[in-house]
Coordinates of C-alpha atoms (C1' of nucleotides) in Angstrom, one line a residue:
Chain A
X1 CA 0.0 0.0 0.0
X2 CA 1.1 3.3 -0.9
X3 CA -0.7 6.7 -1.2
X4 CA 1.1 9.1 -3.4
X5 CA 0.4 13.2 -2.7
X6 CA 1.0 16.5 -4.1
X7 CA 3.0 18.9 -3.2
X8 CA -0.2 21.7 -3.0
X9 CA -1.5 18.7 -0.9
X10 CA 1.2 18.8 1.5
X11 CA 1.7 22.4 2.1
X12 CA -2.0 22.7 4.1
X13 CA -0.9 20.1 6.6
X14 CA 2.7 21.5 7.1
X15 CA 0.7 25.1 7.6
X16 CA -1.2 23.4 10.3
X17 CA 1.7 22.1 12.0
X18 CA 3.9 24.5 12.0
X19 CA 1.2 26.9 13.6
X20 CA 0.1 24.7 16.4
X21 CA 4.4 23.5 17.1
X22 CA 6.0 26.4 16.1
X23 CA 9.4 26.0 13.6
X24 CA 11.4 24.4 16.2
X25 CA 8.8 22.4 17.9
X26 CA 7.8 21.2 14.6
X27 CA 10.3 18.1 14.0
X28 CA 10.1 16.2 11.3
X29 CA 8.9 13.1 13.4
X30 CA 6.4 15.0 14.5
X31 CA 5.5 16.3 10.6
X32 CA 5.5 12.0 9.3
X33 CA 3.4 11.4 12.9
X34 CA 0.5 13.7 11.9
X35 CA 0.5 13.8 8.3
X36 CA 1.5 10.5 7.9
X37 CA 3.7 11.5 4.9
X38 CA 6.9 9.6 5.3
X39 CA 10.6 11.3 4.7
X40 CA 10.8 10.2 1.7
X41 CA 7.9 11.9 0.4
X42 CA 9.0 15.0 2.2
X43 CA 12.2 15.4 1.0
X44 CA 11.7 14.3 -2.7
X45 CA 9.1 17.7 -2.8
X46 CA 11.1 20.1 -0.5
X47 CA 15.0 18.7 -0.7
X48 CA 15.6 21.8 1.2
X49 CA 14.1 20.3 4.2
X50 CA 12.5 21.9 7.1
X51 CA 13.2 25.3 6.0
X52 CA 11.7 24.8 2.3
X53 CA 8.7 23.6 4.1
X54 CA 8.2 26.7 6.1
X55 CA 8.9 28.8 3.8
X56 CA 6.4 26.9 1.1
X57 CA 3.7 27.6 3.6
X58 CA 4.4 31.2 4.5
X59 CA 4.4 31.7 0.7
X60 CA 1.1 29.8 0.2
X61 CA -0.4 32.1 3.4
X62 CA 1.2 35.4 1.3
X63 CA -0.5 34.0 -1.6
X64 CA -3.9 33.6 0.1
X65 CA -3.5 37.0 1.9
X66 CA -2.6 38.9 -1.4
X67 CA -5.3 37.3 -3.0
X68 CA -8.6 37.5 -0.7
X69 CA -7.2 40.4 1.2
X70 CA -4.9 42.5 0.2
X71 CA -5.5 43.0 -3.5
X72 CA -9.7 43.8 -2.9
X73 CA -7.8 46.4 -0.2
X74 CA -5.8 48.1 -3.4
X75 CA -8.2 47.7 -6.0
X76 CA -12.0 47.5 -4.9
X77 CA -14.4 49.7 -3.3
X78 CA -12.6 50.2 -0.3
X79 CA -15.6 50.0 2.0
X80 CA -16.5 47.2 0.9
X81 CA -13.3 45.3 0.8
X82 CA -13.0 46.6 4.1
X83 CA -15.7 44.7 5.5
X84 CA -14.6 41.6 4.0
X85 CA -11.4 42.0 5.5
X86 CA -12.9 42.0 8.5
X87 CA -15.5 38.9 8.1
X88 CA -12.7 36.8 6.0
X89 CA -10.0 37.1 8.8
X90 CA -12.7 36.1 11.5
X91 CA -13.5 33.3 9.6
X92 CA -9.0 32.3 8.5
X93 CA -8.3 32.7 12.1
X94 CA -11.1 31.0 13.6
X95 CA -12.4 33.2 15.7
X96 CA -8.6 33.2 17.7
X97 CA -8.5 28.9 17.9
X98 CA -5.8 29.2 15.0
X99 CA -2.6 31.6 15.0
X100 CA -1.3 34.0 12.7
X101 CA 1.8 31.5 11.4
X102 CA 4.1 34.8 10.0
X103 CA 3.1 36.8 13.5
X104 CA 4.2 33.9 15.3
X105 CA 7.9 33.6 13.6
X106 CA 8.0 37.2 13.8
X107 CA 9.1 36.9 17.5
X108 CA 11.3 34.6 17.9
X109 CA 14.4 33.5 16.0
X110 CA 12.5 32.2 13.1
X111 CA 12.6 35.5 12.2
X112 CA 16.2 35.7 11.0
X113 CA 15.5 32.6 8.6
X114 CA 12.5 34.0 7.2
X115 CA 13.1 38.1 7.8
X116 CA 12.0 39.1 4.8
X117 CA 9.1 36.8 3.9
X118 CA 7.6 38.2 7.4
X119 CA 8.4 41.8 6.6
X120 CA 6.5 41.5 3.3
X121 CA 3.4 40.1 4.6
X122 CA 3.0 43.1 7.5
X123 CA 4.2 45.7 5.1
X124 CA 1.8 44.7 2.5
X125 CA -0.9 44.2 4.6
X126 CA -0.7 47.9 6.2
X127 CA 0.2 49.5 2.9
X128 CA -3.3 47.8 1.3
X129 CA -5.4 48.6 4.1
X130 CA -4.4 52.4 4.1
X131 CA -4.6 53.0 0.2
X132 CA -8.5 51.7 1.1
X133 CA -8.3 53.7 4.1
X134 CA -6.7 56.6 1.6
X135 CA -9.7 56.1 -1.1
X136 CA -12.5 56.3 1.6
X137 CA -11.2 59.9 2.5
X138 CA -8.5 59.8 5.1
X139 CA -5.6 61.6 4.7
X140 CA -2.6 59.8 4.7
X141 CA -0.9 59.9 8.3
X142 CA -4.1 58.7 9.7
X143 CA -5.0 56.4 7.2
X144 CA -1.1 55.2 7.9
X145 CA -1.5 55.1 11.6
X146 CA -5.0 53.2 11.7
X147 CA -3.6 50.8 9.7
X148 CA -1.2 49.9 11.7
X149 CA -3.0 49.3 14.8
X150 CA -5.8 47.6 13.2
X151 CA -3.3 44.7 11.9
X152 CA -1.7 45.3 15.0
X153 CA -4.8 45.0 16.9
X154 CA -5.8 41.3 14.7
X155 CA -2.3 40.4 15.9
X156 CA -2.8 41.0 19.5
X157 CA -6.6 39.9 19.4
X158 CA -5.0 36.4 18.5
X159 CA -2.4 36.4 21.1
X160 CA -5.1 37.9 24.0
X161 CA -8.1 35.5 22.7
X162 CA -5.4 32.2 22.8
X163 CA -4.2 33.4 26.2
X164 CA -7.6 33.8 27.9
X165 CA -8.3 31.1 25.8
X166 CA -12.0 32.8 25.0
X167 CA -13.2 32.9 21.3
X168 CA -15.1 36.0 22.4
X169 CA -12.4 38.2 22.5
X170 CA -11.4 37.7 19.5
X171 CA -14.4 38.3 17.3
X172 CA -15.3 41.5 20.2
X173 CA -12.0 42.7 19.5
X174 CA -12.3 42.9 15.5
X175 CA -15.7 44.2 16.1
X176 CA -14.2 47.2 17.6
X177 CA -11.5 47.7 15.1
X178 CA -14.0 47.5 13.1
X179 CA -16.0 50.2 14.1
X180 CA -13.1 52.5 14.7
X181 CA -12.7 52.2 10.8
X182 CA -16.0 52.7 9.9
X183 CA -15.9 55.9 11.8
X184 CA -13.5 58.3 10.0
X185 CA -14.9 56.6 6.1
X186 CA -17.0 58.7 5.0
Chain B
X1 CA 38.4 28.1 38.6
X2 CA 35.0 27.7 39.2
X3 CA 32.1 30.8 39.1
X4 CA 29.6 30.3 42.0
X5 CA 25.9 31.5 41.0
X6 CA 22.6 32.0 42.7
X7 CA 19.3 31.0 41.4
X8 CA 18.5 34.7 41.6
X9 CA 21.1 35.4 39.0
X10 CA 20.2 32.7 36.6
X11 CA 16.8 33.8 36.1
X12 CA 17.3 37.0 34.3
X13 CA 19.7 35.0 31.9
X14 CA 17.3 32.4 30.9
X15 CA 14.7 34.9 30.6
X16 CA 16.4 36.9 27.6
X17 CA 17.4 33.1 26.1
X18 CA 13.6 32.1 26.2
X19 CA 12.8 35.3 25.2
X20 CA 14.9 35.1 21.6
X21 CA 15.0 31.3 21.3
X22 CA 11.7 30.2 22.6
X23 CA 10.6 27.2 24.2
X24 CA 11.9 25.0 21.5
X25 CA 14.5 26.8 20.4
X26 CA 16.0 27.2 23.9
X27 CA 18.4 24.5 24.4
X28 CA 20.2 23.4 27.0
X29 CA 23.2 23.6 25.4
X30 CA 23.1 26.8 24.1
X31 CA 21.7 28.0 27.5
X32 CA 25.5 26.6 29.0
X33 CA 26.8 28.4 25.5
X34 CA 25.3 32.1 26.0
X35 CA 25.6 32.0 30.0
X36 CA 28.6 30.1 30.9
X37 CA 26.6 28.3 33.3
X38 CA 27.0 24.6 33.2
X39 CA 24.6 21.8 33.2
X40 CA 25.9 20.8 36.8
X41 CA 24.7 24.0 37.8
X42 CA 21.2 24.4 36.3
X43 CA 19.7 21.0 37.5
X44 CA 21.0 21.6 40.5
X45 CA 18.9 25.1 41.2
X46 CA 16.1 23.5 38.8
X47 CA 15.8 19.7 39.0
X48 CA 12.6 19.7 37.4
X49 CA 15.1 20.9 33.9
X50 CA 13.9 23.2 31.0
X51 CA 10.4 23.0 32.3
X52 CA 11.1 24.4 35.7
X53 CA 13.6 26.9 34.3
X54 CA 10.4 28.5 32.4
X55 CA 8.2 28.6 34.9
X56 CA 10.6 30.1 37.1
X57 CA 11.6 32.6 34.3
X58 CA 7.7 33.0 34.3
X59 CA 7.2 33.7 37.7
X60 CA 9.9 36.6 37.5
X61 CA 7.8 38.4 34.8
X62 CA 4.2 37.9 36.1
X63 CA 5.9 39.4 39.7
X64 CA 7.6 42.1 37.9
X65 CA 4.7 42.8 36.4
X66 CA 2.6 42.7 39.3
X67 CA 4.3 45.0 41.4
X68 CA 5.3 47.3 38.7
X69 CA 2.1 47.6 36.4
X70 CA -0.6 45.8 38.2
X71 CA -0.6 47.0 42.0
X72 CA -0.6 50.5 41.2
X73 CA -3.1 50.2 38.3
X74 CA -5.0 48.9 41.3
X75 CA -4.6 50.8 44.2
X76 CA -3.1 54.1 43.1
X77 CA -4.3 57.4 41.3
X78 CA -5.5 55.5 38.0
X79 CA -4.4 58.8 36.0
X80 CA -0.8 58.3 37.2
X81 CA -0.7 54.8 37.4
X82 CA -2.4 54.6 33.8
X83 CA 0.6 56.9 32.7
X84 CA 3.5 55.3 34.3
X85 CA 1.8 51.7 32.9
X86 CA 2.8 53.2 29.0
X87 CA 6.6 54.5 30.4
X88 CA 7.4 51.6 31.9
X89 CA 6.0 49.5 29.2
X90 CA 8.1 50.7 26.5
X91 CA 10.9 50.7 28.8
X92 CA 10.5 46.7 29.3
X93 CA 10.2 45.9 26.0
X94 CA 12.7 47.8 25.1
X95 CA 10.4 49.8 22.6
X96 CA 9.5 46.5 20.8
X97 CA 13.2 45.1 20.3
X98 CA 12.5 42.8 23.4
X99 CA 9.4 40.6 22.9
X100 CA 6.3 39.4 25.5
X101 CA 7.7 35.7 26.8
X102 CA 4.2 35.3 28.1
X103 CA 2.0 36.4 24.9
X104 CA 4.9 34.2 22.6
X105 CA 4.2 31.0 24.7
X106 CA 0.4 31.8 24.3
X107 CA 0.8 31.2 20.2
X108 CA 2.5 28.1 20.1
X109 CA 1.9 24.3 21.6
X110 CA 3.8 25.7 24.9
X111 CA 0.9 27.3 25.8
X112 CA -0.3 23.8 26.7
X113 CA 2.4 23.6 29.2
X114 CA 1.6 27.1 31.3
X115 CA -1.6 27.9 30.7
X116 CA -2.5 28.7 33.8
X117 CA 0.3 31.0 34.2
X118 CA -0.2 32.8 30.7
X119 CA -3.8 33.0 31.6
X120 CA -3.3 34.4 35.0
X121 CA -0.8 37.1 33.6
X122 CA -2.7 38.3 30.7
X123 CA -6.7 38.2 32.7
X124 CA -4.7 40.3 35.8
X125 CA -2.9 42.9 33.5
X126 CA -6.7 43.3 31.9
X127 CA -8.4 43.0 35.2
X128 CA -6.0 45.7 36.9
X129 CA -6.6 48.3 34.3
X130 CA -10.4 48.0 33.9
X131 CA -10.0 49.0 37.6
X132 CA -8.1 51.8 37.1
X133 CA -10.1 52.9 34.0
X134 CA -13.4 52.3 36.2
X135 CA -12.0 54.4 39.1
X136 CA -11.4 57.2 36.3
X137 CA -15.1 57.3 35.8
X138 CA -15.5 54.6 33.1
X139 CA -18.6 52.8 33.0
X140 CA -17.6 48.5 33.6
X141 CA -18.6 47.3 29.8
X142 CA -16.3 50.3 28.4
X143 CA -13.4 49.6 30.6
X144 CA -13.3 46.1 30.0
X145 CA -13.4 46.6 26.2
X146 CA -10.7 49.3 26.4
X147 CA -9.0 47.5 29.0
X148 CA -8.7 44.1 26.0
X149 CA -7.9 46.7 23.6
X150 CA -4.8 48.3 25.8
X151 CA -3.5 44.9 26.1
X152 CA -4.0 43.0 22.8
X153 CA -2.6 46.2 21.3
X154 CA 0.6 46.1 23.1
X155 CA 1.0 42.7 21.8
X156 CA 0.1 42.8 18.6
X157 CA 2.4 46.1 18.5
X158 CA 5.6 44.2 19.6
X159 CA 4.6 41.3 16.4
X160 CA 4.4 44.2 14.2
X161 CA 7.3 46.2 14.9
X162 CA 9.4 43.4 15.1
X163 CA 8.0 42.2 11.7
X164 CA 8.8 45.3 10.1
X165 CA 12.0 45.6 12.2
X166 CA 11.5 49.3 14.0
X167 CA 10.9 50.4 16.5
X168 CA 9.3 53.6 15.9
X169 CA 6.0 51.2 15.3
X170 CA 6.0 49.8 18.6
X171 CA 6.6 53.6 20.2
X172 CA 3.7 54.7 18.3
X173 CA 1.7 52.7 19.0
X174 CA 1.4 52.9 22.1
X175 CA 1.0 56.8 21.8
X176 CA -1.8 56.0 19.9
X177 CA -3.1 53.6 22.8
X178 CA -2.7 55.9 25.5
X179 CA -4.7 58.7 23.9
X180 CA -7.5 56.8 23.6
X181 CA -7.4 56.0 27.4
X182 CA -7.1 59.8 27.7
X183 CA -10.2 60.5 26.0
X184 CA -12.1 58.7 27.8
X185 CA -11.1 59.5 31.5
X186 CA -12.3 62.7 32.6
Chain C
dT1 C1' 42.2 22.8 61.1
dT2 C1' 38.7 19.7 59.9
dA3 C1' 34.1 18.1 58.8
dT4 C1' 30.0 19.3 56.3
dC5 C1' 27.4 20.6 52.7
dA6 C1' 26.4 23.4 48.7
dT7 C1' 27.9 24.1 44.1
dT8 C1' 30.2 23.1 39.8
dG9 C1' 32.6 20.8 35.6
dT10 C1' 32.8 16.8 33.0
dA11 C1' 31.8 12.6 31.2
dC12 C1' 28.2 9.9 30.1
dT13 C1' 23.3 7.9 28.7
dG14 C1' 19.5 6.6 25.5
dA15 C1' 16.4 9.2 22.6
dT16 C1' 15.6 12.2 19.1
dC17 C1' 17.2 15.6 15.8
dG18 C1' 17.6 16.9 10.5
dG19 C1' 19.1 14.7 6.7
dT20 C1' 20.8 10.9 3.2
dA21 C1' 20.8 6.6 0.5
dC22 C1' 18.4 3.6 -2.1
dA23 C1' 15.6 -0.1 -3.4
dA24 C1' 10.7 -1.0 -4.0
dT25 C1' 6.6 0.6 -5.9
dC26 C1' 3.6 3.4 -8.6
dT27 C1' 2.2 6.1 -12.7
dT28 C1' 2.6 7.4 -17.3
dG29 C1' 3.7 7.5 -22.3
dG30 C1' 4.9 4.9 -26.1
Chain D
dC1 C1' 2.9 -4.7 -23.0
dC2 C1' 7.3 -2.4 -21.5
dA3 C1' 10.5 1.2 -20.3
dA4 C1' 11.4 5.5 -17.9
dG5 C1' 10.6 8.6 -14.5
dA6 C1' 8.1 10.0 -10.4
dT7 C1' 7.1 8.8 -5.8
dT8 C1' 7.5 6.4 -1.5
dG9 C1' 9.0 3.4 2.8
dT10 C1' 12.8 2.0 5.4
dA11 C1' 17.2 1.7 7.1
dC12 C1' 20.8 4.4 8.3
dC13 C1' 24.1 8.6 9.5
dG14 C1' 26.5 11.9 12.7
dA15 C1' 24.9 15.5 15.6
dT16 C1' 22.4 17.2 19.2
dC17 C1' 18.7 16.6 22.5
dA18 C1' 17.3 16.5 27.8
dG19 C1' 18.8 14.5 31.6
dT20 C1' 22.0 11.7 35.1
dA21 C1' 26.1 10.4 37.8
dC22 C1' 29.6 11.8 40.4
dA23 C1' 34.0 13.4 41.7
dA24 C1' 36.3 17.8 42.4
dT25 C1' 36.0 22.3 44.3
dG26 C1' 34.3 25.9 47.0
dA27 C1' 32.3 28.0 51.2
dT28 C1' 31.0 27.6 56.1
dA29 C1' 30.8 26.5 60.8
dA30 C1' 32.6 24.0 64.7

DNA sequence: TTATCATTGTACTGATCGGTACAATCTTGG
DNA sequence: CCAAGATTGTACCGATCAGTACAATGATAA
């Protein structure tokens, strides 16, 4: 018996990993234990190893933010892309139970490996969310600095919501970043 | 020649270790590495190994934290207390070059290990300024929501501005943060 | 001084780490 | 059908993991 995968099929289970074990935690024992993907299989589609994994999945995350998120935020009506940001992150982070993976290796040494892969996510996420901010009427310091502290505040929410370990926060918090935004569109 | 330690010393050390390297990441031989402290000399003060290390390292924050932030968020002039909180804040974290140990053991699978200890430290810190905020004349449901807010925000302000690698993010932010406490107390 | 006890350096253990080698198995194109 | 290449399972490698054992060294108090 033998069950042959893809590598697009792999990359969702290494996401999941990594998030719940963290890059270090995540050994690749641990990886053939829960997947159930043997070395072989792993190494023939990342040679690189651990580190090619990780960085597959943080570019498969970019992908899926740039696509559903971040592009909408450049492009759309900025109101409503807004909202959607808003609904589609509730829904990606699970209302808290699942991490941020690229907010997690931002703060611990994983961030060296992976420095600029982290950088580009944040920085494209604030820089989409204030040209909508921008194109609903803000001027640009404040669309700049709401911005930040509305990814920020998603980043936080996640690390506050896992902490108290309360799905409630979560979904309040983005509620009231939510409504801070709506305030100063116009 | 032989360097004689106390485990009052060692703390501090492993803190900044756990701090960079993580949970995972922190091993025990490059704990002997960065502090010159041998094995001999860490299961002696902590027989319980890595583990007890962390929760000791642990314990050191939440009762920094306590006396520092906490008590006087409780018992003092909230005004001043509220004020010194966002100093001494961006003292500790170093404006955002140092990270939260507590809020980075929250995101991975090492939250499974202290949760009661992450818990405690992140409900307290929320529970302690909702007081102060309340004793400024906020109404409980407002507190508590800007209370969450304070705190998230602080964390999701050290992902980001170590993400984007500056500090000037992190500093920011919590200018941002404390005006909005300002508003609000009269 | 000497006896006692805390502290430390070093050598070691079995388990697990990331990674490699390679033959066996599967799929696919002719 | 068969050949060629893609994919996988398993055995293995040296390095490192957390943890143990213990003798040597230091401080302390009688």
């Amino acid at each position: 018996m033998k069950t042959v995968y893809e590598r697009a099929d792999i990359v969702p289970l290494l996401a999941e990993i990594f998030r719940e074990l963290g890059y270090e935690g995540a050994s690749l024992s641990r990886i053939t234990e829960r997947t159930g993907i043997g070395k072989g299989s792993l190494y023939h589609f990342f040679p690189g190893g651990k580190e090619e994994m990780a960085a597959a999945v943080l570019a498969e995350v970019d992908a899926w933010f740039e696509q559903t998120i971040y592009r909408p935020l450049r492009t759309e009506d900025p109101h409503q892309a807004i909202a959607a940001m808003w609904t589609d992150v509730n829904d990606y982070f699970r209302s808290g139970r699942r991490i941020c993976l690229v907010g997690a290796f931002a703060l611990d040494e994983t961030r060296e490996r992976f420095s600029t892969a982290i950088g580009g996510y944040f920085l494209r996420w604030v820089d989409a969310l204030r040209s909508a901010l921008m194109r609903a009427g803000c001027l640009q310091e404040e669309a700049q600095a709401l911005a930040e502290e509305s990814v920020a505040g998603i980043q936080g929410a996640l690390v506050l919501s896992r902490a108290l370990d309360d799905t409630k926060v979560f979904t309040r918090s983005l509620q009231v970043l939510a409504k801070r935004l709506d305030a100063v569109m116009r």
